[in-house]
Amino acid sequence: MTFPEDIESTMPTSDRTPLKVGDAMQKVLASAMLEGRVTCGAFECAQQLQNDPDNVVMCVLPVHPIQEDVTIQIQHTLIQAFCWENDIKVIKVDTMKKLSKILTTQFPEDNNNVANTCSTATDFSCVLIRALSPITDPALLQLLEPTDHPIIELPE
């Protein structure tokens, strides 16, 4: 079977144009929150990784200034090593403030339709995203590809 030469023009624009990396991360976090696939907090993430690492698809770590508590740096190093060992994508984002804003302001506590584990969390030093099989979300697929962005800048 051969394809017509103008097949690219029949593809939807959204499939051809990838999102900005920060927008893709925001979209992935939003959809994962709506589906109850997000774990927030270093301790909770460590438990998730210990109990069920096969269902975790991505680990999001906000960058911390060097002046902050050294324990956060040690936690990040250990979580990163565990994720790399288990083929879990590690993505660093620019600030914990923007990450917590995305995870809390879009999904208020009183929304009964959302299994929201992060709306009341105070620790956003580590966020895990569990995946549904198969992975079909274009934004998530974009983030799982190898990238040259060491730190993703989240939208305000």
PDB file of N, CA and C in Angstrom, residues 5 26 41 68 115 154:
ATOM      1  N   GLU A   5       1.401  11.525  -1.570  1.00  0.00           N
ATOM      2  CA  GLU A   5       2.517  12.374  -1.172  1.00  0.00           C
ATOM      3  C   GLU A   5       2.092  13.518  -0.259  1.00  0.00           C
ATOM      4  N   GLN A  26       2.642  21.393  31.839  1.00  0.00           N
ATOM      5  CA  GLN A  26       1.434  21.860  32.505  1.00  0.00           C
ATOM      6  C   GLN A  26       0.228  21.009  32.091  1.00  0.00           C
ATOM      7  N   GLY A  41       5.092  15.017  47.265  1.00  0.00           N
ATOM      8  CA  GLY A  41       5.834  14.922  48.520  1.00  0.00           C
ATOM      9  C   GLY A  41       6.931  13.877  48.448  1.00  0.00           C
ATOM     10  N   GLU A  68      19.409  26.406  50.058  1.00  0.00           N
ATOM     11  CA  GLU A  68      18.343  25.729  50.795  1.00  0.00           C
ATOM     12  C   GLU A  68      18.859  24.492  51.519  1.00  0.00           C
ATOM     13  N   ALA A 115      -9.957  12.968  42.217  1.00  0.00           N
ATOM     14  CA  ALA A 115      -9.230  12.283  43.280  1.00  0.00           C
ATOM     15  C   ALA A 115      -7.916  13.031  43.458  1.00  0.00           C
ATOM     16  N   LEU A 154       8.399  26.364  33.666  1.00  0.00           N
ATOM     17  CA  LEU A 154       6.944  26.268  33.692  1.00  0.00           C
ATOM     18  C   LEU A 154       6.313  27.617  33.422  1.00  0.00           C
TER      19      LEU A 154
END
